[in-house]
mmCIF file of C-alpha atoms in Angstrom:
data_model
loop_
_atom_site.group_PDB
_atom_site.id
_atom_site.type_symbol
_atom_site.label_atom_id
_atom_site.label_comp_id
_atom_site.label_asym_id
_atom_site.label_seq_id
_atom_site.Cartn_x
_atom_site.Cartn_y
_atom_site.Cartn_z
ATOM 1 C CA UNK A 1 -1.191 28.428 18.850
ATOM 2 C CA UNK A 2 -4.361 29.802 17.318
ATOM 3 C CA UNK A 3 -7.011 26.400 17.203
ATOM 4 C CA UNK A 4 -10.537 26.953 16.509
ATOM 5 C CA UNK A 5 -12.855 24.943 18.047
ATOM 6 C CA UNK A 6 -16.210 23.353 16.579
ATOM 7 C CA UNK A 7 -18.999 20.452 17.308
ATOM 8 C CA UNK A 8 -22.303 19.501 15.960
ATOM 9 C CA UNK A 9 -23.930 19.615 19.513
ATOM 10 C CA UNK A 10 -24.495 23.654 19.254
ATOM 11 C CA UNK A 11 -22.161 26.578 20.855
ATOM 12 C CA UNK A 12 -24.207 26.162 24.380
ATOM 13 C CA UNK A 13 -22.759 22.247 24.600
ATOM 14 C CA UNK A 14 -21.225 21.092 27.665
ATOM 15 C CA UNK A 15 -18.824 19.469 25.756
ATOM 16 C CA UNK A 16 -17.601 22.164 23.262
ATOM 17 C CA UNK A 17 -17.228 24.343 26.829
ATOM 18 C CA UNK A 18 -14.949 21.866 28.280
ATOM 19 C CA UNK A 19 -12.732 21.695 25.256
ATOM 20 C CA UNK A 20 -12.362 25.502 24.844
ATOM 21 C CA UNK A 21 -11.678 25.480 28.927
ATOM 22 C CA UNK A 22 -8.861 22.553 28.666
ATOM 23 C CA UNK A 23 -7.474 23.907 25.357
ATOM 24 C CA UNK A 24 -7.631 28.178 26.675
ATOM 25 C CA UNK A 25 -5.430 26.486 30.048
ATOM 26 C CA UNK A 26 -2.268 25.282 27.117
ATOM 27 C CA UNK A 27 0.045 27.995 27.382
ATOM 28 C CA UNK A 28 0.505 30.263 24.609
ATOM 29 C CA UNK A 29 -2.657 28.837 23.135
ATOM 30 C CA UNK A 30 -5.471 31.483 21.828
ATOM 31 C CA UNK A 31 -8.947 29.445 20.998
ATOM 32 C CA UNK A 32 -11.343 30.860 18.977
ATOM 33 C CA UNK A 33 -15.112 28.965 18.428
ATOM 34 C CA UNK A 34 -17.284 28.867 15.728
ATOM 35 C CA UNK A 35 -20.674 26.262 16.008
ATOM 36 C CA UNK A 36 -23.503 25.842 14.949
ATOM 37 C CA UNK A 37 -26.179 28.317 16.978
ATOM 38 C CA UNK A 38 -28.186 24.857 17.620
ATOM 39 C CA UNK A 39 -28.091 20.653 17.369
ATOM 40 C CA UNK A 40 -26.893 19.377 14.403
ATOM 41 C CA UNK A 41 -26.007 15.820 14.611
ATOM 42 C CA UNK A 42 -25.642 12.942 12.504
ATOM 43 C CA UNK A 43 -25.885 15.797 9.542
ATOM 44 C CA UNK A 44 -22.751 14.382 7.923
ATOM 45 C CA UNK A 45 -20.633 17.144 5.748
ATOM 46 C CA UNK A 46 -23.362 19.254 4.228
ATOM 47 C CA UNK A 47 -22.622 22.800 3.594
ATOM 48 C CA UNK A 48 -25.148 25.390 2.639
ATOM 49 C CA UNK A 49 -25.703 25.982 -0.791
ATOM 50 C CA UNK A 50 -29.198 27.353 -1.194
ATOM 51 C CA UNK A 51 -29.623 28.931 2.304
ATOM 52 C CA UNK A 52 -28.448 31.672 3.975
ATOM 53 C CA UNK A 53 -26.054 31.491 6.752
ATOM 54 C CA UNK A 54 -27.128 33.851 9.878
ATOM 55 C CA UNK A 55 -24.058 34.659 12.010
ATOM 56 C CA UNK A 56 -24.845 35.260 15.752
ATOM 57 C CA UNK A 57 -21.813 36.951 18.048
ATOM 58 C CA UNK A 58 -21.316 34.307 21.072
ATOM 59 C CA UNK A 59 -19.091 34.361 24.502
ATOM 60 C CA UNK A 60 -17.656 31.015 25.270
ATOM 61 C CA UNK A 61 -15.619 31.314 28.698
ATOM 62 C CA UNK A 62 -11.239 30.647 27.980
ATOM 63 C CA UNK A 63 -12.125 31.834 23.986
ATOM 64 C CA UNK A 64 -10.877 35.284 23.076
ATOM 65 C CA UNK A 65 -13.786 35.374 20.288
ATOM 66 C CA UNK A 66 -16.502 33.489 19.934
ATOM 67 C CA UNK A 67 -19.641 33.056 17.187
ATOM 68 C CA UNK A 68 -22.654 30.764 16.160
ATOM 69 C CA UNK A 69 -24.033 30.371 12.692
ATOM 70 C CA UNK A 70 -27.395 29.182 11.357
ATOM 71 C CA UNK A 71 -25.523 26.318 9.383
ATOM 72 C CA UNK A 72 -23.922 22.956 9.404
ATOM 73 C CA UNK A 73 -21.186 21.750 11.257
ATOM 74 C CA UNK A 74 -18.684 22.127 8.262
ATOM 75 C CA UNK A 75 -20.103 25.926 7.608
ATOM 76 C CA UNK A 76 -19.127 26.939 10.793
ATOM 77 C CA UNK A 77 -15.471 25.745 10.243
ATOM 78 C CA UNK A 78 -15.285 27.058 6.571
ATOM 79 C CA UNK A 79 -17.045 29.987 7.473
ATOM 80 C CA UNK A 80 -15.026 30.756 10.891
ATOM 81 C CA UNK A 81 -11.506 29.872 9.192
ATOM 82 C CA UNK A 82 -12.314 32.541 6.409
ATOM 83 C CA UNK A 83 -13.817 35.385 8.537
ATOM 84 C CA UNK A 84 -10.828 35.360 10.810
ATOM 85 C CA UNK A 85 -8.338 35.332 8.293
ATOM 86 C CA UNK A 86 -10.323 38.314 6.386
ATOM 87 C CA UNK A 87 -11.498 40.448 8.961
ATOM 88 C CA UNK A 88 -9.206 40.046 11.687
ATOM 89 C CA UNK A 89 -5.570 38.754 10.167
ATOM 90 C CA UNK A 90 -5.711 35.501 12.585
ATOM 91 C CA UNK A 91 -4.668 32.329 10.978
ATOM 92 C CA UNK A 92 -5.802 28.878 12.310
ATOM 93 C CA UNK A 93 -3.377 26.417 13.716
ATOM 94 C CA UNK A 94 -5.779 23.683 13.943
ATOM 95 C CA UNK A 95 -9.195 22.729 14.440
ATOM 96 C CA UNK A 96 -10.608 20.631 17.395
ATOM 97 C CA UNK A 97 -14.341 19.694 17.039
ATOM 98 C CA UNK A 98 -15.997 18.529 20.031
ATOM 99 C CA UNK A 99 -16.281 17.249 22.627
ATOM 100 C CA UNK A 100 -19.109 15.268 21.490
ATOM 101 C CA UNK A 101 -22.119 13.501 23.264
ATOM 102 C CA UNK A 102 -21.905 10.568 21.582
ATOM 103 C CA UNK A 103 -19.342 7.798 19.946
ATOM 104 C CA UNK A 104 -18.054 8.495 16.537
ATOM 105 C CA UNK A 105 -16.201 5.389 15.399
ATOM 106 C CA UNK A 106 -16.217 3.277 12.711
ATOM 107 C CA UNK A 107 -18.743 4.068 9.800
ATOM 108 C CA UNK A 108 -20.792 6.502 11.794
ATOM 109 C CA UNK A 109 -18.290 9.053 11.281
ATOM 110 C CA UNK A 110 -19.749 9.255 7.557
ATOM 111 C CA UNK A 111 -23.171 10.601 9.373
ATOM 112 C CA UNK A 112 -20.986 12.803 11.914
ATOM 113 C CA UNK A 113 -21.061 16.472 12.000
ATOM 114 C CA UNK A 114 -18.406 16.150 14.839
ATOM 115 C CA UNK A 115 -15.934 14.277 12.171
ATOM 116 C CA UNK A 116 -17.240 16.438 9.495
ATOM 117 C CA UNK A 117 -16.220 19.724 11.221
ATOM 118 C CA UNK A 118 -12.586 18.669 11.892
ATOM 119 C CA UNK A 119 -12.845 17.216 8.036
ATOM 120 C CA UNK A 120 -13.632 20.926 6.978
ATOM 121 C CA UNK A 121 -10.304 22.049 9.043
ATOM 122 C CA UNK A 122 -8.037 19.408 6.694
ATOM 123 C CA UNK A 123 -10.154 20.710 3.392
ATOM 124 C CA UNK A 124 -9.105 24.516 4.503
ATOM 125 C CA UNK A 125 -5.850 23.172 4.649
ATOM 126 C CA UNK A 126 -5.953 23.104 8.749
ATOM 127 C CA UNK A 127 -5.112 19.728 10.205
ATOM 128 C CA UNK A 128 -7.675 18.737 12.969
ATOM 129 C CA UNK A 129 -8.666 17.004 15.933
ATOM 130 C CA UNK A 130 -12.592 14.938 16.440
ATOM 131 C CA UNK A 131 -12.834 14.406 20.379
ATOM 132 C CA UNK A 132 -16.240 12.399 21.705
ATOM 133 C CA UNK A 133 -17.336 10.391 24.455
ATOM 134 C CA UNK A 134 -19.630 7.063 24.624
ATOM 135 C CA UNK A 135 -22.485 8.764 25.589
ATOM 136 C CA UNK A 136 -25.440 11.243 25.083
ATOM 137 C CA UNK A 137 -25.423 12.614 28.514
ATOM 138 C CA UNK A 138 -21.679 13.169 29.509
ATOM 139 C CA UNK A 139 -20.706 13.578 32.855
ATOM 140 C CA UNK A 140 -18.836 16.215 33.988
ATOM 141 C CA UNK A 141 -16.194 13.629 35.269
ATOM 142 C CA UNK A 142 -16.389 12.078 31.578
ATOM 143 C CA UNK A 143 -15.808 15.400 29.916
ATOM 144 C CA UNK A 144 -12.719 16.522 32.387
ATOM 145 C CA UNK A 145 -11.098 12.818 31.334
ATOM 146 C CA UNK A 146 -11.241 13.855 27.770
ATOM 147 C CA UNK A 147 -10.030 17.375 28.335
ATOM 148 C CA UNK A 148 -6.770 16.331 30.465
ATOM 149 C CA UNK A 149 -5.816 13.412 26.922
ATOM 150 C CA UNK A 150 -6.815 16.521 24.744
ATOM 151 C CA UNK A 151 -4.373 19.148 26.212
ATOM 152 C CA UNK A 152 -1.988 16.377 25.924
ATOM 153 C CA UNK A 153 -2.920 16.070 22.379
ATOM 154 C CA UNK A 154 -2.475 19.753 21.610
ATOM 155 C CA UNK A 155 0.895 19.567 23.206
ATOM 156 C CA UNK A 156 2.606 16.485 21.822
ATOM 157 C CA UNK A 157 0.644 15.694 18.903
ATOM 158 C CA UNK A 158 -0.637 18.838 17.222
ATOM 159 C CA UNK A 159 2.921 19.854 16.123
ATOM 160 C CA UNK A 160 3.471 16.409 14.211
ATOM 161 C CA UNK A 161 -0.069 15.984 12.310
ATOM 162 C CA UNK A 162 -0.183 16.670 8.618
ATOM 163 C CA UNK A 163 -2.931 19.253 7.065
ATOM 164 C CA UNK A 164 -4.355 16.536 5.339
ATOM 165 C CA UNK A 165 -4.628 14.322 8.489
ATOM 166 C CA UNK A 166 -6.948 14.687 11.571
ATOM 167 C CA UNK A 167 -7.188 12.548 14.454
ATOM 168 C CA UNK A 168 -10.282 10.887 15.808
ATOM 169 C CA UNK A 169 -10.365 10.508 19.691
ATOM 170 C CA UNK A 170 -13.227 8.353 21.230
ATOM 171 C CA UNK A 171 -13.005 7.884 25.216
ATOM 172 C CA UNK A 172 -15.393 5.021 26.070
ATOM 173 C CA UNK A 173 -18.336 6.558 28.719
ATOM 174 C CA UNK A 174 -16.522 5.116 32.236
ATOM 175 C CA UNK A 175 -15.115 6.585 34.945
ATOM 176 C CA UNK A 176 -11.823 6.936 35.004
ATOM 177 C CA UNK A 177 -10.864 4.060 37.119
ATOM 178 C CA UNK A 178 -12.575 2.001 34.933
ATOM 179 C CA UNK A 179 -11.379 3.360 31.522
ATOM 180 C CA UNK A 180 -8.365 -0.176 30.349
ATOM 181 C CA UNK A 181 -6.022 2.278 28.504
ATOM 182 C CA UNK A 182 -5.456 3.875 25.139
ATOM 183 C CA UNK A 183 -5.304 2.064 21.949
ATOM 184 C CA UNK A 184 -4.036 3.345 18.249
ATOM 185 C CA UNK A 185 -6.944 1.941 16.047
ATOM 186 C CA UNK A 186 -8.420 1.841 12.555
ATOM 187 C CA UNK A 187 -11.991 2.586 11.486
ATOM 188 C CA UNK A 188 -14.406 -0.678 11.757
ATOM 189 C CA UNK A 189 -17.924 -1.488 11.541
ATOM 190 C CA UNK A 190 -20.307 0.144 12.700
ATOM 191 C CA UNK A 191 -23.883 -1.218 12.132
ATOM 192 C CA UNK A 192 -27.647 -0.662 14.203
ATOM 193 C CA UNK A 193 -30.528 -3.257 14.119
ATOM 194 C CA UNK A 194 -32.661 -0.622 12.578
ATOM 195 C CA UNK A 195 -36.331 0.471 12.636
ATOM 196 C CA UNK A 196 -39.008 2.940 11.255
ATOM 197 C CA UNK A 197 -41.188 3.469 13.716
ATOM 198 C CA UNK A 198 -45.207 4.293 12.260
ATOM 199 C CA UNK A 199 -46.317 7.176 14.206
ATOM 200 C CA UNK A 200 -49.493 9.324 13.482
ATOM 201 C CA UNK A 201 -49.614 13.191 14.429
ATOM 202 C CA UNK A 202 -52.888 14.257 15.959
ATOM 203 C CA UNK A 203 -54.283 14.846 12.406
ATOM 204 C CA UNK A 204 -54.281 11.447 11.694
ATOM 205 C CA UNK A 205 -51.504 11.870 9.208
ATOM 206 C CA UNK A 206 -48.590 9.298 9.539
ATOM 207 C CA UNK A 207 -44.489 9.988 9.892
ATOM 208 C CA UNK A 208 -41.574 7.771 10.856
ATOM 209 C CA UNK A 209 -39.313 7.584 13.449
ATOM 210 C CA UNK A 210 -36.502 5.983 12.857
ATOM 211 C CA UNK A 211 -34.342 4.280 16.022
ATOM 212 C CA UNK A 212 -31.823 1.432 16.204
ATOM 213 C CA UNK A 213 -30.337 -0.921 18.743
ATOM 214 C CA UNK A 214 -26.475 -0.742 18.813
ATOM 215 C CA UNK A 215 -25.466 -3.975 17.388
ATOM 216 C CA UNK A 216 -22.163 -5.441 19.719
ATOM 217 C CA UNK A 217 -19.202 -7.650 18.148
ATOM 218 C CA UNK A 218 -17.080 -9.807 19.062
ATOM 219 C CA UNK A 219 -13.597 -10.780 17.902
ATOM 220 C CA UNK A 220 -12.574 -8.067 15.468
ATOM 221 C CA UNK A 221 -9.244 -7.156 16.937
ATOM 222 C CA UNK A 222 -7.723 -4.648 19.458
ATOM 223 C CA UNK A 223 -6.925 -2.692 16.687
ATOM 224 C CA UNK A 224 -10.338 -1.942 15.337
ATOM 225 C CA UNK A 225 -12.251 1.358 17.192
ATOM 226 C CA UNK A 226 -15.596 -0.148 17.748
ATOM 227 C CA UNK A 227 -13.749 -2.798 19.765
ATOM 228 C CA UNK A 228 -11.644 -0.056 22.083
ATOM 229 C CA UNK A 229 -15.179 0.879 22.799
ATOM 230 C CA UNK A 230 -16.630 -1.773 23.674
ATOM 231 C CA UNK A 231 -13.703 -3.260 25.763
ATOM 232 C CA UNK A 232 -13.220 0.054 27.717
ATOM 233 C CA UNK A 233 -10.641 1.884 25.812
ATOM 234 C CA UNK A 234 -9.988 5.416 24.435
ATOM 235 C CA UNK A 235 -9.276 5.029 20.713
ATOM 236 C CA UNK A 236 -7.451 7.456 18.675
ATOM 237 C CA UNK A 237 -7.539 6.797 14.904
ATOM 238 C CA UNK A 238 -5.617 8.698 12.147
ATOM 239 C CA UNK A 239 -8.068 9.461 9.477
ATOM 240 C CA UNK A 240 -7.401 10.901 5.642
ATOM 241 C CA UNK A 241 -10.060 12.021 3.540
ATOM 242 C CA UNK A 242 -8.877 10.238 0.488
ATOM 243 C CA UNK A 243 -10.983 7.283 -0.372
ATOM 244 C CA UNK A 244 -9.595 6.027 -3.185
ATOM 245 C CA UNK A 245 -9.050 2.016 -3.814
ATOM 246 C CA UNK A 246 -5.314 1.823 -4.776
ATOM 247 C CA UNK A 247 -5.649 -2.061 -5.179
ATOM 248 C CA UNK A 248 -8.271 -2.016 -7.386
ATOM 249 C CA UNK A 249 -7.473 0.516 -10.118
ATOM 250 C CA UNK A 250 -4.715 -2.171 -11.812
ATOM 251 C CA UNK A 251 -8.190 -4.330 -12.333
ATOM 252 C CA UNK A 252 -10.060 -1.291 -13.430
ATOM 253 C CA UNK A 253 -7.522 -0.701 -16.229
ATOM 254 C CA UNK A 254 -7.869 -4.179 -16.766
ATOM 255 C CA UNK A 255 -11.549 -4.331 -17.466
ATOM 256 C CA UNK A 256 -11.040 -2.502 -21.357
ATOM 257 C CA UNK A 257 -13.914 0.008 -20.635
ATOM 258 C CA UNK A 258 -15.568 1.146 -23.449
ATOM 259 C CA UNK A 259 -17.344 4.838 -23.716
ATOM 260 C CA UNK A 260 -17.620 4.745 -27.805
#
């Protein structure tokens, strides 16, 4: 299986090295990278229109090629899905992006470039895996729990997933002792008591920071992702980039819209 493996964290993140090393130790599997040369987070699915892309060549240990680019998170999978398959005859099987530092559930995966990169797999026509953990500052112990679910994954799962579907993994940031199970979810809320900070730069000119305070809940379901983190489980939701309201378009027609 050829998979090419992504993140927003940058090509020198812990966590994108422990995915390449538990996906390169599959049999039969062949992993290829291509990330961003540094952080990108919470850049959402922006792709470079007006820039140019630089292309560095990179060495990630267990990948048989490896390369950074100057771009987003989705560049890096367009980009590294195209130059393989035009330069070097190598067509992708899938696309895992990760492992990030940091949740993506619920409507933060609208900000995510982790979520975005395995959405540029499905829009290439590649169905894709999103793999993070509950934290900023992963532990090594953290990152080898996620590994051993995703070579499961790539096993069992990968074979069965649709190339318009990818699957969002989020393992809660406990050890493993502590970690309740595994729970199929859907996407829920997602929301931050929010603030702009007023700073002022030695200048005396002023900026904002923004920051926010995680806001908790309480009684949405077991099937709902934010709760799975909360309570202690690894979520895995199915997600499909289609966004359309099929309830509501029988009331659309309804409404006798006018445009002369």
């Amino acid at each position: 299986m050829n998979i090419l493996v992504s993140n927003d964290d940058g090509i020198g993140a812990k966590g994108l090295h422990a995915l390449v090393d538990a996906l390169s130790k599959v049999p039969d599997n062949k992993v290829y990278v291509s990330a961003p040369h540094s952080q990108r987070s919470a850049c959402g699915h922006g792709i470079s229109m007006h820039d140019m892309i630089k292309v560095y060549d990179g060495e990630v240990p267990g990948a048989v090629w490896a390369q950074s680019v100057s771009g987003t998170p989705a560049d890096s999978v367009k980009f590294g899905i195209r130059r393989l398959r035009r330069e070097f005859g190598v067509e992708m099987d899938v696309v895992f992006s990760g492992i990030n530092h940091g949740a993506n559930i619920g409507s933060d995966v609208h900000y995510s470039g982790t979520v975005s990169a395995a959405a540029e797999g499905i829009l290439c026509g590649v169905p894709a895996v999103a793999v993070s953990v509950g934290t900023h500052f992963p532990t090594e112990e953290m990152l080898n729990n996620c590994a051993k679910l995703v070579q499961e994954v790539c096993i069992k799962a990968v074979p069965d997933i649709e190339k318009t579907t990818l699957l969002n993994i989020n393992f809660p940031p406990q050890p493993l002792e502590e970690i309740k199970g595994l729970r199929v979810t859907k996407l829920g809320p997602r929301e931050y008591d929010e603030s702009f900070d007023i700073l002022e730069n030695p200048r005396g000119q002023k900026y904002y920071w923004y920051s926010g305070k995680l806001v908790e809940y309480e009684n949405l379901g077991d099937e709902v992702d934010t709760m799975a983190q909360q309570d202690g489980y690894v979520s895995i939701t199915p997600m499909k980039l289609d966004m359309t309201d099929y309830e509501l378009r029988d009331k659309v027609r309804g409404w006798d819209l006018k445009f002369r």
